[in-house]
Amino acid sequence: MRFSDVENYDSSKDVINGNIGKQYDDIIEGSLLFSPDNKHLVYGASNNDGQFVVVDGKDGKRYDSIIFIYDGA
């Protein structure tokens, strides 16, 4: 993944490679991980309807709570 241009002046707009990305209420601290080959990105996110895992930009199933342990667990 290449981040060529990122703007975030008002916390409402993120521009990555010229496209507006999804917006979340929160990214879960300690959940950001790249695959060993650096081709995939995974992180935990939350919105008002629950927490979920995002893999390569695709939202997973919503849960009330997800527990992330540092170092990729």
mmCIF file of C-alpha atoms in Angstrom:
data_model
loop_
_atom_site.group_PDB
_atom_site.id
_atom_site.type_symbol
_atom_site.label_atom_id
_atom_site.label_comp_id
_atom_site.label_asym_id
_atom_site.label_seq_id
_atom_site.Cartn_x
_atom_site.Cartn_y
_atom_site.Cartn_z
ATOM 1 C CA MET A 1 0.000 0.000 0.000
ATOM 2 C CA ARG A 2 1.382 3.358 -0.959
ATOM 3 C CA PHE A 3 0.297 6.566 0.690
ATOM 4 C CA SER A 4 1.124 9.259 -1.824
ATOM 5 C CA ASP A 5 -1.013 12.071 -0.484
ATOM 6 C CA VAL A 6 -2.670 12.288 2.912
ATOM 7 C CA GLU A 7 -4.665 15.314 4.026
ATOM 8 C CA ASN A 8 -6.450 15.635 7.321
ATOM 9 C CA TYR A 9 -7.030 19.299 8.088
ATOM 10 C CA ASP A 10 -10.417 19.006 9.756
ATOM 11 C CA SER A 11 -10.555 15.322 10.848
ATOM 12 C CA SER A 12 -13.381 14.694 8.399
ATOM 13 C CA LYS A 13 -11.496 13.978 5.175
ATOM 14 C CA ASP A 14 -8.603 11.597 4.550
ATOM 15 C CA VAL A 15 -7.216 11.452 1.040
ATOM 16 C CA ILE A 16 -5.108 8.420 0.146
ATOM 17 C CA ASN A 17 -3.904 8.071 -3.434
ATOM 18 C CA GLY A 18 -6.486 10.647 -4.488
ATOM 19 C CA ASN A 19 -9.472 8.716 -3.090
ATOM 20 C CA ILE A 20 -11.566 9.499 -0.040
ATOM 21 C CA GLY A 21 -11.330 6.545 2.344
ATOM 22 C CA LYS A 22 -13.838 5.163 4.812
ATOM 23 C CA GLN A 23 -14.332 7.035 8.039
ATOM 24 C CA TYR A 24 -14.522 5.377 11.440
ATOM 25 C CA ASP A 25 -15.208 6.708 14.916
ATOM 26 C CA ASP A 26 -12.039 5.061 16.219
ATOM 27 C CA ILE A 27 -9.128 2.850 15.202
ATOM 28 C CA ILE A 28 -8.399 0.435 18.032
ATOM 29 C CA GLU A 29 -5.010 1.161 19.571
ATOM 30 C CA GLY A 30 -2.421 -1.551 18.982
ATOM 31 C CA SER A 31 -4.406 -3.274 16.237
ATOM 32 C CA LEU A 32 -2.607 -1.993 13.109
ATOM 33 C CA LEU A 33 -0.676 -4.849 11.453
ATOM 34 C CA PHE A 34 0.862 -5.558 8.059
ATOM 35 C CA SER A 35 1.227 -9.076 6.674
ATOM 36 C CA PRO A 36 4.785 -10.485 6.556
ATOM 37 C CA ASP A 37 4.966 -9.722 2.810
ATOM 38 C CA ASN A 38 3.609 -6.157 3.383
ATOM 39 C CA LYS A 39 0.792 -6.730 0.889
ATOM 40 C CA HIS A 40 -2.084 -6.745 3.392
ATOM 41 C CA LEU A 41 -3.194 -4.405 6.151
ATOM 42 C CA VAL A 42 -5.432 -5.297 9.102
ATOM 43 C CA TYR A 43 -6.706 -3.170 11.991
ATOM 44 C CA GLY A 44 -9.593 -2.918 14.393
ATOM 45 C CA ALA A 45 -12.092 -0.103 14.037
ATOM 46 C CA SER A 46 -15.312 1.007 15.639
ATOM 47 C CA ASN A 47 -18.413 2.957 14.780
ATOM 48 C CA ASN A 48 -21.583 3.611 16.717
ATOM 49 C CA ASP A 49 -22.864 0.129 15.766
ATOM 50 C CA GLY A 50 -19.927 -1.891 17.148
ATOM 51 C CA GLN A 51 -16.333 -2.940 16.635
ATOM 52 C CA PHE A 52 -14.978 -4.862 13.663
ATOM 53 C CA VAL A 53 -11.775 -5.921 11.942
ATOM 54 C CA VAL A 54 -10.820 -4.265 8.648
ATOM 55 C CA VAL A 55 -8.719 -6.361 6.240
ATOM 56 C CA ASP A 56 -7.435 -4.682 3.082
ATOM 57 C CA GLY A 57 -10.129 -2.016 3.403
ATOM 58 C CA LYS A 58 -13.039 -4.441 3.824
ATOM 59 C CA ASP A 59 -15.059 -4.282 7.052
ATOM 60 C CA GLY A 60 -15.702 -7.549 8.870
ATOM 61 C CA LYS A 61 -18.615 -8.654 11.037
ATOM 62 C CA ARG A 62 -19.683 -6.256 13.801
ATOM 63 C CA TYR A 63 -19.240 -7.224 17.459
ATOM 64 C CA ASP A 64 -20.005 -5.489 20.746
ATOM 65 C CA SER A 65 -16.322 -5.664 21.667
ATOM 66 C CA ILE A 66 -13.088 -7.056 20.228
ATOM 67 C CA ILE A 67 -9.998 -7.611 22.344
ATOM 68 C CA PHE A 68 -6.655 -6.893 20.665
ATOM 69 C CA ILE A 69 -3.411 -7.826 22.361
ATOM 70 C CA TYR A 70 -0.232 -6.092 21.238
ATOM 71 C CA ASP A 71 2.181 -7.979 18.940
ATOM 72 C CA GLY A 72 -0.511 -9.243 16.619
ATOM 73 C CA ALA A 73 -2.692 -11.379 18.845
#
